[in-house]
Structure formats: C-alpha cells, structure tokens
Short mmCIF file of C-alpha atoms and ligand atoms in Angstrom, two decimals:
data_model
loop_
_atom_site.label_atom_id
_atom_site.label_comp_id
_atom_site.label_asym_id
_atom_site.label_seq_id
_atom_site.Cartn_x
_atom_site.Cartn_y
_atom_site.Cartn_z
CA UNK A 1 -0.02 -0.06 -0.01
CA UNK A 2 1.45 3.52 -0.50
CA UNK A 3 2.20 5.96 1.47
CA UNK A 4 -0.71 8.13 0.09
CA UNK A 5 -3.29 5.36 0.76
CA UNK A 6 -1.92 4.66 4.30
CA UNK A 7 -2.50 8.48 4.62
CA UNK A 8 -6.37 8.46 3.22
CA UNK A 9 -6.87 5.21 5.57
CA UNK A 10 -5.34 7.26 8.79
CA UNK A 11 -7.32 10.53 8.00
CA UNK A 12 -10.49 8.82 7.51
CA UNK A 13 -9.89 6.66 10.82
CA UNK A 14 -8.99 10.16 12.45
CA UNK A 15 -12.28 11.41 10.96
CA UNK A 16 -14.20 8.52 11.82
CA UNK A 17 -12.99 8.52 15.66
CA UNK A 18 -13.75 12.59 15.61
CA UNK A 19 -17.13 12.50 18.43
CA UNK A 20 -18.32 16.20 17.47
CA UNK A 21 -18.13 18.59 14.74
CA UNK A 22 -15.28 20.66 16.66
CA UNK A 23 -12.99 17.66 16.80
CA UNK A 24 -13.30 16.69 13.28
CA UNK A 25 -12.47 20.11 12.38
CA UNK A 26 -9.47 19.52 14.59
CA UNK A 27 -8.70 16.31 12.57
CA UNK A 28 -8.90 18.25 9.44
CA UNK A 29 -6.09 20.74 10.04
CA UNK A 30 -3.84 17.98 10.87
CA UNK A 31 -4.31 16.74 7.66
CA UNK A 32 -5.50 19.59 5.21
CA UNK A 33 -4.64 22.55 7.50
CA UNK A 34 -1.30 24.96 7.05
CA UNK A 35 0.75 22.89 8.88
CA UNK A 36 -0.94 19.63 7.80
CA UNK A 37 0.28 16.22 6.60
CA UNK A 38 -1.04 16.84 2.99
CA UNK A 39 0.06 20.27 2.83
CA UNK A 40 3.59 18.79 3.96
CA UNK A 41 3.63 16.50 1.17
CA UNK A 42 2.50 19.44 -1.35
CA UNK A 43 5.54 21.84 -0.12
CA UNK A 44 7.77 18.74 -0.32
CA UNK A 45 7.00 18.25 -4.14
CA UNK A 46 9.71 21.60 -5.19
CA UNK A 47 12.62 19.37 -4.03
CA UNK A 48 11.35 16.54 -6.66
CA UNK A 49 13.01 16.30 -10.44
CA UNK A 50 10.60 17.48 -12.75
CA UNK A 51 8.98 14.32 -14.35
CA UNK A 52 8.52 12.95 -10.84
CA UNK A 53 6.83 16.29 -9.64
CA UNK A 54 4.02 15.62 -12.19
CA UNK A 55 3.11 12.10 -11.30
CA UNK A 56 3.59 12.83 -7.55
CA UNK A 57 1.50 15.82 -7.73
CA UNK A 58 -1.30 14.16 -9.45
CA UNK A 59 -1.00 11.27 -6.70
CA UNK A 60 -1.01 13.80 -3.82
CA UNK A 61 -3.80 15.68 -5.14
CA UNK A 62 -6.05 12.45 -5.91
CA UNK A 63 -5.43 11.67 -2.25
CA UNK A 64 -6.24 15.02 -0.91
CA UNK A 65 -9.53 14.60 -2.91
CA UNK A 66 -10.25 11.44 -1.03
CA UNK A 67 -9.45 13.06 2.26
CA UNK A 68 -11.64 15.88 1.30
CA UNK A 69 -14.59 13.59 0.45
CA UNK A 70 -14.02 11.53 3.76
CA UNK A 71 -14.06 14.57 5.71
CA UNK A 72 -17.21 15.72 4.11
CA UNK A 73 -19.08 12.18 4.71
CA UNK A 74 -18.06 12.34 8.26
CA UNK A 75 -19.47 16.09 8.50
CA UNK A 76 -22.70 14.91 6.75
CA UNK A 77 -22.82 11.96 9.11
CA UNK A 78 -22.07 14.10 12.30
CA UNK A 79 -24.93 16.67 11.36
CA UNK A 80 -27.57 13.93 10.79
CA UNK A 81 -26.63 12.13 14.07
CA UNK A 82 -26.97 15.76 15.77
CA UNK A 83 -30.20 16.20 14.43
CA UNK A 84 -31.52 12.70 15.01
CA UNK A 85 -30.68 13.74 18.63
CA UNK A 86 -32.51 16.64 18.76
CA UNK A 87 -35.36 14.90 16.98
CA UNK A 88 -35.50 12.45 19.87
CA UNK A 89 -35.17 14.93 22.51
CA UNK A 90 -38.03 16.43 20.79
CA UNK A 91 -40.17 13.45 20.49
CA UNK A 92 -44.06 13.47 20.45
CA UNK A 93 -45.98 11.49 22.28
CA UNK A 94 -48.65 11.01 19.53
CA UNK A 95 -51.09 9.08 22.18
CA UNK A 96 -51.52 11.99 24.35
CA UNK A 97 -54.93 13.92 23.62
CA UNK A 98 -54.62 16.65 21.29
CA UNK A 99 -54.78 20.18 22.79
CA UNK A 100 -57.67 21.74 21.55
CA UNK A 101 -57.44 25.41 20.39
CA UNK A 102 -60.56 26.66 22.92
CA UNK A 103 -63.34 28.24 20.57
CA UNK A 104 -64.06 32.01 22.18
CA UNK A 105 -67.82 33.45 22.18
CA UNK A 106 -69.80 36.28 23.04
CA UNK A 107 -71.19 36.33 26.63
CA UNK A 108 -74.87 36.07 26.69
CA UNK A 109 -75.35 39.66 28.14
CA UNK A 110 -73.40 40.65 24.97
CA UNK A 111 -75.20 38.70 22.71
CA UNK A 112 -78.42 40.13 23.99
CA UNK A 113 -77.16 43.46 24.13
CA UNK A 114 -76.46 43.18 20.46
CA UNK A 115 -79.85 41.74 19.80
CA UNK A 116 -81.54 44.90 21.64
CA UNK A 117 -79.29 47.06 19.80
CA UNK A 118 -80.29 45.59 16.33
CA UNK A 119 -84.27 45.31 17.27
CA UNK A 120 -84.32 49.19 17.97
CA UNK A 121 -81.63 50.28 15.31
CA UNK A 122 -84.28 48.91 13.11
CA UNK A 123 -86.87 51.36 14.58
CA UNK A 124 -84.84 54.19 13.96
CA UNK A 125 -83.06 54.31 17.26
CA UNK A 126 -79.68 55.40 17.37
CA UNK A 127 -77.21 53.48 20.01
CA UNK A 128 -75.08 55.67 22.59
CA UNK A 129 -72.53 54.76 24.84
CA UNK A 130 -71.59 56.74 27.78
CA UNK A 131 -69.52 56.73 30.97
CA UNK A 132 -69.88 54.55 33.97
CA UNK A 133 -68.36 56.98 36.30
CA UNK A 134 -71.12 59.63 36.56
CA UNK A 135 -71.55 63.35 38.39
CA UNK A 136 -74.00 63.61 41.00
CA UNK A 137 -76.06 65.97 38.43
CA UNK A 138 -76.26 63.31 35.92
CA UNK A 139 -77.27 60.45 38.11
CA UNK A 140 -79.74 62.25 40.23
CA UNK A 141 -80.29 66.05 40.15
CA UNK A 142 -80.88 66.46 36.11
CA UNK A 143 -83.10 63.51 36.48
CA UNK A 144 -85.69 65.24 38.78
CA UNK A 145 -84.03 63.55 41.83
CA UNK A 146 -82.96 66.25 44.16
CA UNK A 147 -80.82 66.16 46.96
CA UNK A 148 -82.10 64.68 50.17
CA UNK A 149 -85.10 63.78 48.33
CA UNK A 150 -86.23 60.07 49.67
CA UNK A 151 -86.37 59.02 45.94
CA UNK A 152 -82.66 58.50 46.06
CA UNK A 153 -82.47 55.87 48.15
CA UNK A 154 -84.24 53.65 45.48
CA UNK A 155 -80.65 53.48 44.42
CA UNK A 156 -78.04 52.00 47.15
CA UNK A 157 -75.33 53.93 45.02
CA UNK A 158 -71.89 53.06 45.21
CA UNK A 159 -69.48 56.19 45.33
CA UNK A 160 -66.27 57.18 44.25
CA UNK A 161 -63.38 58.83 46.40
CA UNK A 162 -63.05 61.58 44.14
CA UNK A 163 -65.60 64.68 43.47
CA UNK A 164 -66.63 66.60 40.53
CA UNK A 165 -66.63 70.28 39.49
CA UNK A 166 -69.40 70.68 41.87
CA UNK A 167 -67.51 69.20 44.78
CA UNK A 168 -69.69 66.28 44.88
CA UNK A 169 -68.83 62.84 45.08
CA UNK A 170 -68.47 60.85 41.79
CA UNK A 171 -70.83 57.85 41.57
CA UNK A 172 -70.63 54.63 39.85
CA UNK A 173 -74.09 54.88 37.88
CA UNK A 174 -76.63 53.25 39.41
CA UNK A 175 -78.70 53.40 36.09
CA UNK A 176 -78.25 54.26 32.42
CA UNK A 177 -80.62 57.22 32.58
CA UNK A 178 -78.01 59.70 32.71
CA UNK A 179 -77.41 58.91 28.75
CA UNK A 180 -81.28 60.45 28.22
CA UNK A 181 -79.48 63.65 29.67
CA UNK A 182 -75.99 63.19 27.73
CA UNK A 183 -77.33 62.08 24.66
CA UNK A 184 -80.16 64.88 24.43
CA UNK A 185 -77.73 67.75 25.96
CA UNK A 186 -75.28 66.81 22.91
CA UNK A 187 -78.15 67.29 20.16
CA UNK A 188 -79.84 70.11 21.88
CA UNK A 189 -78.14 72.70 19.70
CA UNK A 190 -79.12 71.06 16.65
CA UNK A 191 -82.67 71.34 17.92
CA UNK A 192 -82.62 74.64 18.75
CA UNK A 193 -81.29 75.63 15.23
CA UNK A 194 -83.80 73.95 13.40
CA UNK A 195 -86.67 75.22 15.61
CA UNK A 196 -85.24 78.82 15.05
CA UNK A 197 -84.83 78.36 11.37
CA UNK A 198 -88.51 77.02 11.41
CA UNK A 199 -87.21 73.57 10.12
CA UNK A 200 -89.12 70.65 11.41
CA UNK A 201 -87.47 69.65 14.79
CA UNK A 202 -85.70 66.67 14.75
CA UNK A 203 -86.44 63.85 16.87
CA UNK A 204 -84.58 62.29 19.62
CA UNK A 205 -84.57 58.50 19.30
CA UNK A 206 -81.73 56.65 21.27
CA UNK A 207 -81.24 53.56 23.48
CA UNK A 208 -78.39 53.48 25.83
CA UNK A 209 -76.98 49.99 27.00
CA UNK A 210 -74.37 49.58 29.64
CA UNK A 211 -73.21 48.36 32.62
CA UNK A 212 -74.49 49.60 36.09
CA UNK A 213 -73.97 49.51 39.84
CA UNK A 214 -75.84 49.25 43.04
CA UNK A 215 -74.68 48.09 46.67
CA UNK A 216 -76.94 44.95 46.29
CA UNK A 217 -75.96 41.30 45.69
CA UNK A 218 -78.27 37.74 45.59
CA UNK A 219 -79.64 35.57 43.74
CA UNK A 220 -81.51 37.81 41.57
CA UNK A 221 -79.07 41.13 42.24
CA UNK A 222 -75.52 41.62 40.99
CA UNK A 223 -73.67 44.88 42.38
CA UNK A 224 -72.74 45.36 38.52
CA UNK A 225 -75.78 44.63 36.02
CA UNK A 226 -76.80 45.85 32.56
CA UNK A 227 -79.38 48.54 31.78
CA UNK A 228 -80.51 49.35 28.30
CA UNK A 229 -81.94 52.92 28.38
CA UNK A 230 -84.24 54.13 25.76
CA UNK A 231 -85.48 57.40 24.84
CA UNK A 232 -88.00 58.70 22.25
CA UNK A 233 -88.51 62.45 22.14
CA UNK A 234 -90.39 64.75 19.64
CA UNK A 235 -93.17 67.27 19.35
CA UNK A 236 -95.71 64.44 19.60
CA UNK A 237 -94.31 61.41 21.06
CA UNK A 238 -96.92 59.88 23.24
CA UNK A 239 -97.45 56.84 25.67
CA UNK A 240 -99.37 55.18 23.03
CA UNK A 241 -96.10 55.35 20.85
CA UNK A 242 -94.11 53.64 24.03
CA UNK A 243 -96.77 51.03 23.81
CA UNK A 244 -96.23 50.27 20.33
CA UNK A 245 -92.52 50.58 20.31
CA UNK A 246 -92.04 48.28 23.46
CA UNK A 247 -94.58 45.72 22.41
CA UNK A 248 -93.12 45.62 18.98
CA UNK A 249 -89.77 45.04 20.42
CA UNK A 250 -90.67 42.29 22.88
CA UNK A 251 -92.20 40.35 19.87
CA UNK A 252 -89.05 40.79 17.87
CA UNK A 253 -86.89 39.94 20.70
CA UNK A 254 -88.59 36.52 21.77
CA UNK A 255 -89.71 35.71 18.33
CA UNK A 256 -93.23 35.25 19.33
CA UNK A 257 -96.53 37.08 19.45
CA UNK A 258 -97.60 34.76 22.47
CA UNK A 259 -97.37 37.01 25.26
CA UNK A 260 -99.02 40.07 27.19
CA UNK A 261 -97.76 43.15 27.89
CA UNK A 262 -98.71 45.19 31.10
CA UNK A 263 -97.77 48.75 31.92
CA UNK A 264 -98.31 48.78 35.98
CA UNK A 265 -98.63 52.36 37.51
CA UNK A 266 -95.38 52.75 39.42
CA UNK A 267 -93.20 56.01 40.43
CA UNK A 268 -89.75 57.33 38.97
CA UNK A 269 -89.02 60.90 39.58
CA UNK A 270 -87.65 61.71 35.92
CA UNK A 271 -91.19 60.36 34.60
CA UNK A 272 -94.66 61.48 35.04
CA UNK A 273 -96.78 59.18 34.54
CA UNK A 274 -94.66 56.16 35.26
CA UNK A 275 -95.07 52.70 34.68
CA UNK A 276 -93.09 49.30 35.20
CA UNK A 277 -93.55 47.28 32.14
CA UNK A 278 -93.82 43.52 32.75
CA UNK A 279 -94.85 40.60 30.13
CA UNK A 280 -96.31 37.43 30.47
CA UNK A 281 -95.86 34.73 28.01
CA UNK A 282 -98.70 32.36 26.81
CA UNK A 283 -96.41 29.39 26.54
CA UNK A 284 -93.38 27.78 28.12
CA UNK A 285 -91.93 27.50 31.65
CA UNK A 286 -92.91 30.83 32.64
CA UNK A 287 -96.16 30.87 31.27
CA UNK A 288 -98.82 32.73 32.86
CA UNK A 289 -96.19 34.95 35.31
CA UNK A 290 -95.99 38.44 35.08
CA UNK A 291 -92.26 39.40 34.67
CA UNK A 292 -90.78 42.79 35.19
CA UNK A 293 -88.77 43.84 32.40
CA UNK A 294 -88.28 47.62 32.50
CA UNK A 295 -89.31 50.68 34.53
CA UNK A 296 -90.89 53.47 31.74
CA UNK A 297 -92.61 56.87 31.52
CA UNK A 298 -93.33 60.12 29.82
CA UNK A 299 -90.47 62.16 30.84
CA UNK A 300 -90.93 64.83 33.19
CA UNK A 301 -90.83 68.44 32.28
CA UNK A 302 -88.03 69.05 34.61
CA UNK A 303 -85.94 66.63 32.86
CA UNK A 304 -86.81 67.90 29.30
CA UNK A 305 -85.56 71.33 30.65
CA UNK A 306 -82.43 69.79 31.81
CA UNK A 307 -82.12 67.88 28.34
CA UNK A 308 -81.68 71.88 27.26
CA UNK A 309 -85.25 71.60 25.35
CA UNK A 310 -88.46 73.38 26.08
CA UNK A 311 -91.08 70.97 27.58
CA UNK A 312 -94.14 72.56 25.56
CA UNK A 313 -92.61 71.65 22.47
CA UNK A 314 -90.71 68.62 23.14
CA UNK A 315 -92.26 65.17 24.91
CA UNK A 316 -91.74 61.92 24.75
CA UNK A 317 -91.29 58.53 26.64
CA UNK A 318 -88.28 56.81 28.12
CA UNK A 319 -87.68 53.28 29.63
CA UNK A 320 -85.06 51.63 31.09
CA UNK A 321 -85.03 47.82 30.49
CA UNK A 322 -82.74 44.95 32.33
CA UNK A 323 -80.48 43.78 30.19
CA UNK A 324 -79.34 40.60 31.95
CA UNK A 325 -82.90 39.93 33.09
CA UNK A 326 -83.66 40.18 28.83
CA UNK A 327 -80.88 37.51 28.82
CA UNK A 328 -81.97 35.09 31.37
CA UNK A 329 -85.52 35.03 29.99
CA UNK A 330 -84.17 34.45 26.43
CA UNK A 331 -81.98 31.79 27.47
CA UNK A 332 -83.92 30.28 30.39
CA UNK A 333 -81.29 31.09 33.09
CA UNK A 334 -82.58 31.27 36.49
CA UNK A 335 -79.79 32.56 38.75
CA UNK A 336 -78.31 35.95 37.77
CA UNK A 337 -74.87 35.25 39.32
CA UNK A 338 -74.01 32.28 36.63
CA UNK A 339 -73.60 35.22 34.24
CA UNK A 340 -70.63 37.06 35.99
CA UNK A 341 -68.93 33.88 37.83
CA UNK A 342 -67.01 33.22 34.80
CA UNK A 343 -67.56 29.45 34.78
CA UNK A 344 -66.85 28.10 31.45
CA UNK A 345 -68.93 24.95 31.74
CA UNK A 346 -71.85 27.55 31.50
CA UNK A 347 -70.50 30.15 29.30
CA UNK A 348 -69.11 27.38 26.65
CA UNK A 349 -72.77 26.94 26.17
CA UNK A 350 -73.35 30.15 23.86
CA UNK A 351 -70.35 29.71 21.63
N1 LIG B 401 -83.59 54.32 35.80
C1 LIG B 401 -84.63 53.30 36.54
C2 LIG B 401 -83.87 52.47 37.55
O1 LIG B 401 -82.79 52.05 37.05
C3 LIG B 401 -85.43 52.94 35.33
C4 LIG B 401 -86.09 53.39 34.78
C5 LIG B 401 -87.32 53.84 34.79
C6 LIG B 401 -85.66 54.15 33.56
C7 LIG B 401 -88.09 54.72 34.07
C8 LIG B 401 -86.58 54.89 32.44
C9 LIG B 401 -87.68 55.38 33.10
O2 LIG B 401 -85.91 55.76 31.80
O3 LIG B 401 -88.36 56.56 32.09
O4 LIG B 401 -84.89 51.58 38.30
#
C-alpha cells in the first residue's frame, strides 16, 4: 500500500473517531491545514525532479480529494446524528390527547345587548354609550331627583373617592338614565337651530346599553348589572308610542306574539306618569307569570328642561330595561350570578 493510501486511511480513521464537529475540524487541520500532512507533502514536491513532480503531484492531489471526501462524509454523518438526537429529545407522544384550540364566544349578555341594539336600530333608534363613573348631577339631579329627596334611596349607590367640579362625590352610575341627559344635551343645539330656522325639529330616538352598579347582591341582584335605556322625544310622542314600540320590541326579541304586556303604575322621579313594564308569556316554563322587564314613563318636564329643551314643544317617553333580565328570559337562566361567575361550563354553552 502506498504511503498516500496509508495517509488516506489514517485520515479517514481519525475523522471517524472525531465524536463532535469541533473535534472533526481539529482532525481536518492535522491533514489539510496549513501545517497539515497533505500540505507538507505538497511543499515537499518542490525538491523533486520535474518528471516525478508531475506524477507525484497528481497522486497527492488525488489523495487529498479522497481525504476531503472522507471529511465531508463525516461532517454529514455528524450533522445527521445531531439532528437525530434533537428529534429524539423533542419526540412527540402522539398518543397524548390533542390540545384543542378553545373556541371563543360572545357572553350571553353581549349577545343579548347586540340583539336589543339591532332591533331598536331597525326602529330608527341610535345607539349611544356613556361613562360608568358619573357626576351627581347626571345620575340624580338632572333626572329630577334632588339632593336629600327620599327617592334617591331607591338606588343604593356606590360612590367614588373623588369629587366633581361642583364638589360632589362621583358615583358609579346606578342606572343608564344619565345617558338620556347626555345624549339629549349633545343634540339640543341642533334642535334649537332647527326650531329657530322654522324647520321640523329633529327627534331624539336613542337607546343606551351599558353596565350599572348598585350595592346589592343575591340570586337576583348583582352589584354590577346591565341596563338598556331608551328615549324617544319629539313634538308629539306619547305613551301610546311607548306601548307600540315596546310591544314590537318584545315580539322581535322573543320571536313570538304569544305574550301580554302590562304597564303597571309606578313611580320614578324622572317620569310622570310612570309605569313598570311587565310581560307574561302564553307558553313555556314561565307561562302566565308576570315578569318585570323595564321601568318607563312620560319624561318629566323638569328633565326635558335639563336636556336643554322646552317641555312645551318636546315630549316623549323613556324606559330602562334590565339587560341581564332579558338574557335570562331568552336563554332560560334562573340565577343572575351565573352570568358573572366566569364559569366556562356555563359560558361554553353560548359559543
Ligand atoms: N332608571 C330606572 C331604574 O334604574 C329605570 C327607568 C325607569 C328608566 C323609568 C327610565 C324610566 O328611563 O323612564 O330603576
């Protein structure tokens, strides 16, 4: 065996013995590096006579090519082994149950509010949202509920440790009724301009869904719940319109005509006359039971004044509906607390 064959064998054996890429590169240097053995042989060529130089040079180059091929083969083998090891380390147990991507869904209250909004929008109502932290004036005084008036205790209000510009404690709104005032005041200038120009005065027709807060907590009361305020003010909007609108809404919402609506006389400071709206279904598990779903009434002249409008020319009705109550009736839920516990076994049913 020629010295070159031996060299190729030695190199191949050393490459094979290198357990890591780094050690393989060291072995490579011993043969192909600047001070390596192949390089040494090529340098030695210079001392040979011309005709030997040619054949010996060709032989060395051929041996060098074989060494390089052996090196590449070992590099590939090491890379493959590393990949194998990595794959083994990250091995998947395909017998494990898959991790399912949890499908999200809208909360039953969100669905219900969206449904209520869509129905009122189809009747020409705008949808407005307002702040949950309110001033005393917006939550009470503007709604004809003066300071120290006993009617204020109808709502056990949460107060915020911060005062408004008038030095009164801010509150977590106990109802959505302040939105009547906020919305009407935002549009009052438009009304005044139309009136001054002798044009037909635009109507206010709006619903305001949102969260409200009261110090109250049991199976049918939560300290946070939802209401949908409704307001329709025009030159000639009457209680009859309230009946038509609300009855139409109930029909759409529950997708049935098999129910009765009753307007039960009541008291609210911001309406006169005032009524609770009850409904009773003619079928289903609640058949024949009167269920209170909203407070309502003809807006009190003092409140219209606080809208920035003249109660001689602007009259209409308002209502405040229980948003959660509507969701419970629609889905047959009997405990309000389920709505806000965040229990996925309950919520997943509405996906
Ligand atoms: N704000 C009342 C409450 O929270 C509900 C209500 C009653 C709203 C009559 C109204 C209304 O707009 O006209 O109990």
